[in-house]
mmCIF file of C-alpha atoms in Angstrom:
data_model
loop_
_atom_site.group_PDB
_atom_site.id
_atom_site.type_symbol
_atom_site.label_atom_id
_atom_site.label_comp_id
_atom_site.label_asym_id
_atom_site.label_seq_id
_atom_site.Cartn_x
_atom_site.Cartn_y
_atom_site.Cartn_z
ATOM 1 C CA PRO A 415 -1.245 20.351 -12.003
ATOM 2 C CA VAL A 416 -4.376 17.917 -11.695
ATOM 3 C CA PRO A 417 -4.246 15.872 -14.837
ATOM 4 C CA ALA A 418 -7.270 15.482 -16.757
ATOM 5 C CA LYS A 419 -9.850 12.625 -15.899
ATOM 6 C CA VAL A 420 -9.407 9.135 -17.315
ATOM 7 C CA THR A 421 -12.667 8.596 -19.635
ATOM 8 C CA PHE A 422 -14.173 4.850 -19.922
ATOM 9 C CA GLU A 423 -13.997 5.559 -23.865
ATOM 10 C CA SER A 424 -10.286 5.922 -23.700
ATOM 11 C CA LEU A 425 -10.071 2.347 -22.184
ATOM 12 C CA SER A 426 -9.640 -0.731 -24.101
ATOM 13 C CA GLY A 427 -10.236 -4.376 -23.878
ATOM 14 C CA ASN A 428 -13.008 -6.362 -22.329
ATOM 15 C CA LYS A 429 -14.230 -3.404 -20.250
ATOM 16 C CA VAL A 430 -17.333 -2.409 -17.967
ATOM 17 C CA GLN A 431 -17.980 0.716 -16.279
ATOM 18 C CA PHE A 432 -19.299 0.916 -12.653
ATOM 19 C CA THR A 433 -22.815 3.022 -12.633
ATOM 20 C CA GLY A 434 -23.877 2.471 -8.908
ATOM 21 C CA GLY A 435 -24.506 0.577 -5.917
ATOM 22 C CA ASN A 436 -21.658 -1.497 -4.001
ATOM 23 C CA VAL A 437 -18.458 -0.893 -5.672
ATOM 24 C CA GLY A 438 -16.709 -3.799 -3.836
ATOM 25 C CA GLU A 439 -19.257 -6.210 -5.097
ATOM 26 C CA PHE A 440 -19.034 -4.931 -8.575
ATOM 27 C CA ILE A 441 -15.556 -5.357 -8.944
ATOM 28 C CA MET A 442 -15.579 -8.761 -7.401
ATOM 29 C CA ASN A 443 -18.503 -9.785 -10.024
ATOM 30 C CA ASN A 444 -16.073 -8.647 -12.850
ATOM 31 C CA GLN A 445 -12.701 -10.060 -12.228
ATOM 32 C CA GLY A 446 -10.693 -10.513 -15.387
ATOM 33 C CA LYS A 447 -12.278 -7.891 -17.093
ATOM 34 C CA VAL A 448 -11.180 -3.812 -17.418
ATOM 35 C CA ILE A 449 -13.195 -2.181 -14.656
ATOM 36 C CA TYR A 450 -13.596 1.465 -15.145
ATOM 37 C CA ILE A 451 -14.680 3.400 -11.498
ATOM 38 C CA PRO A 452 -15.952 6.860 -12.365
ATOM 39 C CA GLU A 453 -15.717 10.196 -10.556
ATOM 40 C CA GLY A 454 -17.252 10.060 -7.341
ATOM 41 C CA ARG A 455 -17.210 8.913 -3.635
ATOM 42 C CA TRP A 456 -18.127 5.027 -3.936
ATOM 43 C CA GLU A 457 -18.824 3.481 -0.598
ATOM 44 C CA THR A 458 -18.343 -0.480 0.387
ATOM 45 C CA GLU A 459 -18.380 -2.212 3.786
ATOM 46 C CA ARG A 460 -16.268 -5.205 2.873
ATOM 47 C CA ARG A 461 -12.750 -5.988 1.426
ATOM 48 C CA ILE A 462 -12.278 -6.370 -1.893
ATOM 49 C CA TYR A 463 -10.820 -9.631 -2.803
ATOM 50 C CA LEU A 464 -8.753 -10.501 -6.248
ATOM 51 C CA ARG A 465 -8.664 -14.156 -6.225
ATOM 52 C CA ASP A 466 -10.837 -15.413 -9.328
ATOM 53 C CA ALA A 467 -8.756 -14.429 -12.564
ATOM 54 C CA ASP A 468 -5.670 -12.654 -14.100
ATOM 55 C CA GLY A 469 -5.903 -9.558 -15.789
ATOM 56 C CA THR A 470 -7.987 -7.759 -13.711
ATOM 57 C CA GLN A 471 -7.765 -4.169 -13.944
ATOM 58 C CA ILE A 472 -9.755 -1.488 -12.124
ATOM 59 C CA ILE A 473 -9.097 2.051 -13.339
ATOM 60 C CA GLY A 474 -10.292 5.098 -11.819
ATOM 61 C CA ALA A 475 -10.934 9.041 -13.297
ATOM 62 C CA GLY A 476 -7.630 9.584 -11.282
ATOM 63 C CA MET A 477 -7.047 10.067 -7.539
ATOM 64 C CA TRP A 478 -8.438 13.579 -7.398
ATOM 65 C CA TYR A 479 -11.612 12.395 -8.774
ATOM 66 C CA THR A 480 -12.291 8.698 -7.683
ATOM 67 C CA GLU A 481 -12.687 7.433 -4.379
ATOM 68 C CA ILE A 482 -13.449 4.251 -2.730
ATOM 69 C CA TYR A 483 -14.424 4.675 0.685
ATOM 70 C CA TYR A 484 -14.490 1.748 3.410
ATOM 71 C CA ASN A 485 -17.458 2.531 5.591
ATOM 72 C CA ALA A 486 -17.114 -0.261 8.112
ATOM 73 C CA SER A 487 -16.595 1.426 11.751
ATOM 74 C CA SER A 488 -13.130 0.831 13.452
ATOM 75 C CA ASP A 489 -15.066 0.505 16.745
ATOM 76 C CA ASP A 490 -16.596 -2.817 15.704
ATOM 77 C CA ALA A 491 -14.676 -5.567 16.943
ATOM 78 C CA THR A 492 -16.117 -7.867 14.175
ATOM 79 C CA THR A 493 -14.565 -5.528 11.005
ATOM 80 C CA TYR A 494 -11.267 -7.091 11.058
ATOM 81 C CA SER A 495 -11.101 -7.831 7.501
ATOM 82 C CA PHE A 496 -13.530 -5.513 6.012
ATOM 83 C CA ARG A 497 -11.166 -2.844 4.553
ATOM 84 C CA GLY A 498 -8.660 -2.874 1.683
ATOM 85 C CA ILE A 499 -8.092 -4.925 -1.355
ATOM 86 C CA GLU A 500 -6.403 -8.207 -1.297
ATOM 87 C CA ALA A 501 -4.813 -10.214 -4.328
ATOM 88 C CA ASP A 502 -3.183 -12.964 -5.179
ATOM 89 C CA LYS A 503 -3.554 -13.161 -9.022
ATOM 90 C CA SER A 504 -1.310 -11.869 -11.851
ATOM 91 C CA ASN A 505 -1.276 -9.095 -14.350
ATOM 92 C CA LEU A 506 -3.588 -7.140 -12.359
ATOM 93 C CA ARG A 507 -3.738 -3.237 -12.291
ATOM 94 C CA VAL A 508 -5.193 -0.582 -10.154
ATOM 95 C CA GLU A 509 -4.743 2.678 -11.213
ATOM 96 C CA GLY A 510 -5.989 6.425 -10.881
ATOM 97 C CA ILE A 511 -8.210 6.207 -7.491
ATOM 98 C CA TYR A 512 -8.314 7.615 -3.726
ATOM 99 C CA PHE A 513 -8.481 4.714 -1.151
ATOM 100 C CA ASN A 514 -10.119 6.286 2.197
ATOM 101 C CA THR A 515 -11.915 4.691 5.115
ATOM 102 C CA VAL A 516 -13.669 5.812 8.164
ATOM 103 C CA ASN A 517 -10.914 4.728 10.447
ATOM 104 C CA ASN A 518 -9.275 7.229 13.120
ATOM 105 C CA GLN A 519 -7.264 4.550 14.927
ATOM 106 C CA ARG A 520 -4.613 1.870 14.443
ATOM 107 C CA TYR A 521 -6.284 -1.280 16.644
ATOM 108 C CA ARG A 522 -9.699 -1.173 18.125
ATOM 109 C CA ASN A 523 -9.330 -0.019 21.568
ATOM 110 C CA GLY A 524 -5.572 -0.466 21.238
ATOM 111 C CA ASN A 525 -5.789 -4.542 20.905
ATOM 112 C CA SER A 526 -3.732 -5.788 18.344
ATOM 113 C CA ASN A 527 -5.847 -8.564 17.839
ATOM 114 C CA TYR A 528 -8.185 -6.068 16.128
ATOM 115 C CA GLN A 529 -6.630 -4.222 13.440
ATOM 116 C CA VAL A 530 -8.373 -1.741 11.290
ATOM 117 C CA GLY A 531 -7.307 -3.016 7.882
ATOM 118 C CA LYS A 532 -4.395 -2.280 5.272
ATOM 119 C CA GLY A 533 -5.172 -0.605 1.849
ATOM 120 C CA PHE A 534 -3.475 -3.439 -0.073
ATOM 121 C CA MET A 535 -2.800 -7.012 1.062
ATOM 122 C CA GLY A 536 -1.303 -10.138 -0.598
ATOM 123 C CA SER A 537 0.891 -10.955 -2.916
ATOM 124 C CA TRP A 538 -0.025 -9.766 -6.327
ATOM 125 C CA GLY A 539 1.223 -12.579 -8.368
ATOM 126 C CA LYS A 540 3.454 -11.729 -11.101
ATOM 127 C CA ASN A 541 3.808 -8.477 -13.170
ATOM 128 C CA SER A 542 0.821 -6.209 -11.420
ATOM 129 C CA VAL A 543 0.874 -2.617 -11.219
ATOM 130 C CA ILE A 544 -0.446 -0.042 -8.384
ATOM 131 C CA ARG A 545 -0.370 3.246 -10.006
ATOM 132 C CA ASN A 546 -1.197 6.997 -9.342
ATOM 133 C CA CYS A 547 -3.302 5.712 -6.311
ATOM 134 C CA TRP A 548 -3.715 7.864 -3.039
ATOM 135 C CA VAL A 549 -4.204 5.517 -0.024
ATOM 136 C CA GLU A 550 -4.876 6.759 3.781
ATOM 137 C CA HIS A 551 -6.619 6.285 6.928
ATOM 138 C CA PHE A 552 -5.769 2.475 6.841
ATOM 139 C CA GLU A 553 -3.850 0.471 9.613
ATOM 140 C CA CYS A 554 -1.073 0.426 6.660
ATOM 141 C CA GLY A 555 -0.834 1.653 3.205
ATOM 142 C CA ALA A 556 0.334 -1.760 1.854
ATOM 143 C CA TRP A 557 1.207 -4.667 3.623
ATOM 144 C CA LEU A 558 2.409 -7.277 0.833
ATOM 145 C CA THR A 559 2.843 -10.827 1.688
ATOM 146 C CA ASP A 560 2.824 -13.898 -0.092
ATOM 147 C CA TYR A 561 0.822 -15.970 2.612
ATOM 148 C CA SER A 562 -0.908 -18.163 0.046
ATOM 149 C CA GLY A 563 2.418 -19.352 -1.323
ATOM 150 C CA ARG A 564 1.325 -18.997 -4.961
ATOM 151 C CA GLY A 565 4.343 -16.683 -5.594
ATOM 152 C CA THR A 566 5.098 -13.256 -6.211
ATOM 153 C CA ASP A 567 7.373 -11.271 -8.836
ATOM 154 C CA ASN A 568 7.626 -8.046 -10.713
ATOM 155 C CA LEU A 569 5.424 -6.068 -8.778
ATOM 156 C CA LEU A 570 5.488 -2.395 -9.606
ATOM 157 C CA ILE A 571 4.128 0.307 -7.393
ATOM 158 C CA GLU A 572 4.628 4.015 -8.594
ATOM 159 C CA HIS A 573 3.373 7.606 -8.390
ATOM 160 C CA CYS A 574 1.108 6.756 -5.226
ATOM 161 C CA ARG A 575 0.596 8.686 -2.234
ATOM 162 C CA PHE A 576 0.538 6.663 1.105
ATOM 163 C CA ARG A 577 -0.411 9.378 3.962
ATOM 164 C CA ASN A 578 -1.939 9.404 7.182
ATOM 165 C CA ASN A 579 -1.748 5.986 7.748
ATOM 166 C CA TYR A 580 -1.872 4.479 11.465
ATOM 167 C CA ALA A 581 1.079 2.094 10.810
ATOM 168 C CA ASP A 582 3.272 1.356 7.767
ATOM 169 C CA GLY A 583 2.882 3.250 4.408
ATOM 170 C CA THR A 584 4.047 0.156 2.606
ATOM 171 C CA ASN A 585 6.199 -3.105 3.939
ATOM 172 C CA CYS A 586 7.100 -5.965 1.567
ATOM 173 C CA SER A 587 7.203 -8.966 4.247
ATOM 174 C CA GLN A 588 7.109 -12.779 4.018
ATOM 175 C CA GLY A 589 8.349 -14.048 0.512
ATOM 176 C CA MET A 590 7.969 -10.888 -1.812
ATOM 177 C CA THR A 591 10.244 -11.071 -4.548
ATOM 178 C CA ASN A 592 11.295 -8.370 -7.180
ATOM 179 C CA VAL A 593 9.252 -5.280 -5.991
ATOM 180 C CA THR A 594 10.054 -1.978 -7.238
ATOM 181 C CA LEU A 595 8.476 1.102 -5.656
ATOM 182 C CA GLN A 596 9.258 4.322 -7.045
ATOM 183 C CA TYR A 597 7.893 7.948 -7.319
ATOM 184 C CA CYS A 598 5.925 7.614 -4.242
ATOM 185 C CA SER A 599 5.176 10.397 -1.536
ATOM 186 C CA TYR A 600 4.935 9.085 2.210
ATOM 187 C CA ARG A 601 3.684 11.425 4.807
ATOM 188 C CA ASN A 602 2.569 11.170 8.443
ATOM 189 C CA ASN A 603 2.648 7.447 8.680
ATOM 190 C CA GLY A 604 2.604 5.866 12.508
ATOM 191 C CA ASP A 605 5.282 3.323 11.643
ATOM 192 C CA ASP A 606 7.952 2.705 8.950
ATOM 193 C CA ASP A 607 7.022 4.711 5.402
ATOM 194 C CA MET A 608 9.304 2.274 3.262
ATOM 195 C CA ALA A 609 9.806 -1.084 4.849
ATOM 196 C CA SER A 610 10.659 -4.607 4.308
ATOM 197 C CA TRP A 611 10.529 -7.525 6.893
ATOM 198 C CA THR A 612 11.728 -10.739 6.237
ATOM 199 C CA THR A 613 9.640 -13.135 8.465
ATOM 200 C CA ALA A 614 9.253 -16.657 7.987
ATOM 201 C CA ARG A 615 10.179 -16.642 4.159
ATOM 202 C CA MET A 616 12.994 -14.661 2.379
ATOM 203 C CA CYS A 617 12.062 -11.256 1.033
ATOM 204 C CA SER A 618 14.451 -10.562 -2.052
ATOM 205 C CA GLY A 619 14.944 -7.890 -4.644
ATOM 206 C CA ILE A 620 12.845 -4.938 -2.877
ATOM 207 C CA LYS A 621 13.654 -1.514 -4.228
ATOM 208 C CA TYR A 622 12.842 1.882 -2.996
ATOM 209 C CA GLN A 623 13.857 4.468 -5.606
ATOM 210 C CA TYR A 624 12.959 8.140 -6.037
ATOM 211 C CA CYS A 625 10.478 8.357 -2.935
ATOM 212 C CA THR A 626 9.830 11.060 -0.515
ATOM 213 C CA GLY A 627 9.240 10.220 3.521
ATOM 214 C CA GLU A 628 7.853 13.140 5.385
ATOM 215 C CA ASN A 629 6.768 13.549 9.098
ATOM 216 C CA ASN A 630 6.914 9.804 9.929
ATOM 217 C CA TRP A 631 6.055 9.685 13.646
ATOM 218 C CA ARG A 632 6.890 5.982 14.902
ATOM 219 C CA ALA A 633 9.597 3.854 14.117
ATOM 220 C CA SER A 634 11.642 5.239 10.934
ATOM 221 C CA SER A 635 11.127 6.545 7.272
ATOM 222 C CA LEU A 636 13.192 4.082 5.671
ATOM 223 C CA GLY A 637 13.872 0.347 7.060
ATOM 224 C CA PHE A 638 15.254 -2.929 5.957
ATOM 225 C CA PHE A 639 14.616 -5.901 8.678
ATOM 226 C CA GLY A 640 16.516 -9.134 7.136
ATOM 227 C CA GLY A 641 16.163 -9.860 3.612
ATOM 228 C CA LYS A 642 18.285 -10.691 0.479
ATOM 229 C CA ASN A 643 19.495 -8.076 -2.442
ATOM 230 C CA ASN A 644 17.429 -5.267 -1.397
ATOM 231 C CA GLU A 645 18.200 -1.751 -2.181
ATOM 232 C CA ALA A 646 16.906 1.562 -1.183
ATOM 233 C CA HIS A 647 18.351 4.949 -3.588
ATOM 234 C CA HIS A 648 17.608 8.667 -4.622
ATOM 235 C CA ILE A 649 15.079 8.901 -1.350
ATOM 236 C CA TYR A 650 14.626 12.187 0.496
ATOM 237 C CA ILE A 651 13.432 12.003 4.219
ATOM 238 C CA ALA A 652 12.820 14.806 6.508
ATOM 239 C CA ASP A 653 11.389 15.512 9.795
ATOM 240 C CA ALA A 654 11.117 11.817 10.988
ATOM 241 C CA LEU A 655 10.262 12.025 14.896
ATOM 242 C CA GLU A 656 12.571 9.028 15.136
ATOM 243 C CA SER A 657 14.967 7.325 12.881
ATOM 244 C CA GLY A 658 15.528 8.466 9.198
ATOM 245 C CA ALA A 659 16.780 4.956 7.954
ATOM 246 C CA ARG A 660 17.325 1.667 9.941
ATOM 247 C CA VAL A 661 18.797 -2.121 8.756
ATOM 248 C CA ASN A 662 18.763 -4.223 11.454
ATOM 249 C CA ALA A 663 17.609 -7.542 12.683
ATOM 250 C CA ASP A 664 15.529 -6.408 15.598
ATOM 251 C CA PHE A 665 12.468 -8.194 14.628
ATOM 252 C CA ALA A 666 11.985 -11.873 14.624
ATOM 253 C CA GLY A 667 12.724 -13.623 11.183
ATOM 254 C CA LEU A 668 15.447 -14.877 8.960
ATOM 255 C CA GLY A 669 17.975 -12.191 9.139
ATOM 256 C CA PHE A 670 19.868 -10.977 6.100
ATOM 257 C CA ASP A 671 21.705 -12.643 3.095
ATOM 258 C CA GLY A 672 23.266 -11.362 0.079
ATOM 259 C CA TYR A 673 23.403 -7.211 0.179
ATOM 260 C CA THR A 674 21.308 -4.407 1.363
ATOM 261 C CA LYS A 675 22.295 -0.916 -0.369
ATOM 262 C CA LEU A 676 21.388 2.350 0.626
ATOM 263 C CA HIS A 677 23.003 4.990 -1.439
ATOM 264 C CA ASP A 678 22.035 8.621 -2.715
ATOM 265 C CA ILE A 679 19.727 9.294 0.352
ATOM 266 C CA THR A 680 19.011 12.579 1.858
ATOM 267 C CA ILE A 681 18.126 12.689 5.480
ATOM 268 C CA GLU A 682 17.359 15.965 7.027
ATOM 269 C CA HIS A 683 16.213 16.951 10.720
ATOM 270 C CA CYS A 684 15.328 13.470 12.217
ATOM 271 C CA GLY A 685 15.928 11.664 15.486
ATOM 272 C CA CYS A 686 14.649 12.014 18.856
ATOM 273 C CA VAL A 687 15.884 14.793 21.414
ATOM 274 C CA SER A 688 17.684 12.122 23.856
ATOM 275 C CA GLY A 689 18.104 8.403 23.836
ATOM 276 C CA THR A 690 19.322 5.919 21.129
ATOM 277 C CA LYS A 691 16.450 5.934 18.406
ATOM 278 C CA GLY A 692 17.436 8.755 16.669
ATOM 279 C CA THR A 693 20.823 7.823 16.023
#
């Protein structure tokens, strides 16, 4: 059942309501406030940056009602950084929004130097929440990294849909710590649905729980590539073209420390017809 719309009147705090124009500019000009995005399809041609204030809340009427649509064409080589939300402040909240793009490819002309953009990027600081969002037609649904070095802790992502993205559904990389991803739906993504890849700085405390991965068509539905004290449990994976789940150090990075736990996971009908990828 589709839930009722969230209304502006139901919100509290220092709140403002978007009434039209460029939704990205409106959000960036009201950081630190409770920003309500009403029902409708609202377009922006640039990435939204949350860098100016802690406590910004972006609240839509619900994923079935409010859409933020990134309209910059992936056929243009200059639009590498024109999509998604990038954040490194704390106590952020994004809820009740469908994020979509005009994209129909992972890279422009197959060139990895021209990626078509992630839905969510950055570290998201401390104690941030992404909830009830639907993210599709990005390169990755979320590529979460602490490139800024400002630190990350206690990020919660729940009740979200990461579908029809051309690479990962969600990936916690470089320095992400204590991230919980729960009750999320992954479907038809073109790299790992649920992943964590430790690169130059250790990822730790990454937890996937009570999630579903379906029809993953490259890499695996679940993957831990290095990291410390990470866990996945109560996961259902079905119809992955290659691996259902992987735990390895195939990619460059710091490798493993502490524990990596996988338990209470059901994997059905996954793996290649031949070769080792589906083992």
